[in-house]
Short mmCIF file of C-alpha atoms in Angstrom, two decimals:
data_model
loop_
_atom_site.label_atom_id
_atom_site.label_comp_id
_atom_site.label_asym_id
_atom_site.label_seq_id
_atom_site.Cartn_x
_atom_site.Cartn_y
_atom_site.Cartn_z
CA MET A 1 -1.81 10.61 -16.99
CA LEU A 2 -2.70 10.35 -13.32
CA ILE A 3 -4.05 13.53 -11.70
CA TYR A 4 -4.41 14.20 -7.98
CA ARG A 5 -6.70 16.35 -5.86
CA PHE A 6 -6.99 16.85 -2.12
CA LEU A 7 -10.52 17.55 -0.97
CA SER A 8 -10.98 19.25 2.37
CA GLY A 9 -13.74 20.84 4.36
CA GLU A 10 -15.64 21.08 7.58
CA ASP A 11 -16.79 17.76 9.02
CA ASP A 12 -20.36 17.94 7.73
CA SER A 13 -22.58 16.44 5.07
CA ALA A 14 -21.31 18.95 2.49
CA PHE A 15 -17.85 17.37 2.71
CA CYS A 16 -19.34 13.89 2.24
CA HIS A 17 -21.25 15.15 -0.80
CA LYS A 18 -18.03 16.67 -2.21
CA VAL A 19 -16.24 13.31 -1.97
CA THR A 20 -19.25 11.42 -3.34
CA LYS A 21 -19.46 13.79 -6.33
CA ALA A 22 -15.76 13.22 -7.06
CA LEU A 23 -16.31 9.44 -6.98
CA VAL A 24 -19.32 9.73 -9.32
CA ASP A 25 -17.16 11.82 -11.67
CA GLY A 26 -14.59 9.03 -11.95
CA TRP A 27 -12.12 9.95 -9.19
CA GLN A 28 -10.86 7.19 -6.89
CA LEU A 29 -9.99 7.40 -3.21
CA HIS A 30 -6.25 7.59 -2.60
CA GLY A 31 -5.08 6.69 0.88
CA SER A 32 -6.89 7.18 4.14
CA PRO A 33 -8.96 10.23 5.04
CA THR A 34 -7.56 12.77 7.48
CA TYR A 35 -9.39 14.37 10.35
CA GLY A 36 -8.25 17.21 12.55
CA TYR A 37 -9.33 20.00 14.84
CA ASP A 38 -9.12 23.58 13.52
CA ALA A 39 -8.34 25.67 16.60
CA VAL A 40 -9.16 28.92 14.79
CA THR A 41 -12.70 27.97 13.82
CA LYS A 42 -13.08 25.47 16.68
CA LYS A 43 -14.45 22.88 14.26
CA MET A 44 -13.34 19.48 13.00
CA ARG A 45 -12.06 19.34 9.43
CA CYS A 46 -11.78 16.39 7.02
CA GLY A 47 -9.52 15.71 4.08
CA GLN A 48 -9.41 13.02 1.41
CA ALA A 49 -7.01 12.58 -1.49
CA VAL A 50 -8.46 11.40 -4.79
CA THR A 51 -6.86 10.45 -8.11
CA LYS A 52 -8.10 10.00 -11.64
CA THR A 53 -6.53 8.52 -14.74
CA VAL A 54 -7.13 10.68 -17.82
CA ARG A 55 -5.96 10.38 -21.42
CA ASP A 56 -2.36 11.41 -21.94
CA GLN A 57 -2.03 15.09 -22.69
CA PRO A 58 0.30 17.92 -21.77
CA TYR A 59 -0.02 18.95 -18.13
CA ASP A 60 -1.29 22.52 -17.80
CA PRO A 61 -0.99 24.00 -14.28
CA ASP A 62 -3.50 26.70 -15.22
CA LYS A 63 -6.19 24.16 -16.10
CA LYS A 64 -8.66 23.18 -13.39
CA LEU A 65 -8.23 19.54 -12.44
CA THR A 66 -11.99 19.02 -12.77
CA GLU A 67 -11.65 19.93 -16.49
CA TYR A 68 -9.46 16.91 -17.31
#
C-alpha cells in the first residue's frame, strides 16, 4: 500500500529537519516542493509531499500515517 503525507511549515531549519526525518524514516519525496507567502503571519511557508510503501493492510483513517 502506498501512503501519502504533506509536510508543511515555516521556511526555517525546523521544516528542513522535518523533511529529513521523514526521509530517514523511509518516506520518499513526491513531486516538487511548494513555497508561498502567508499574508496573515507575514512569513514564507514551505510544503513537500512524501510517500511511503508499506505492507498491504487495511487502511484505517484513524491511524496516524507515521504508525504505518
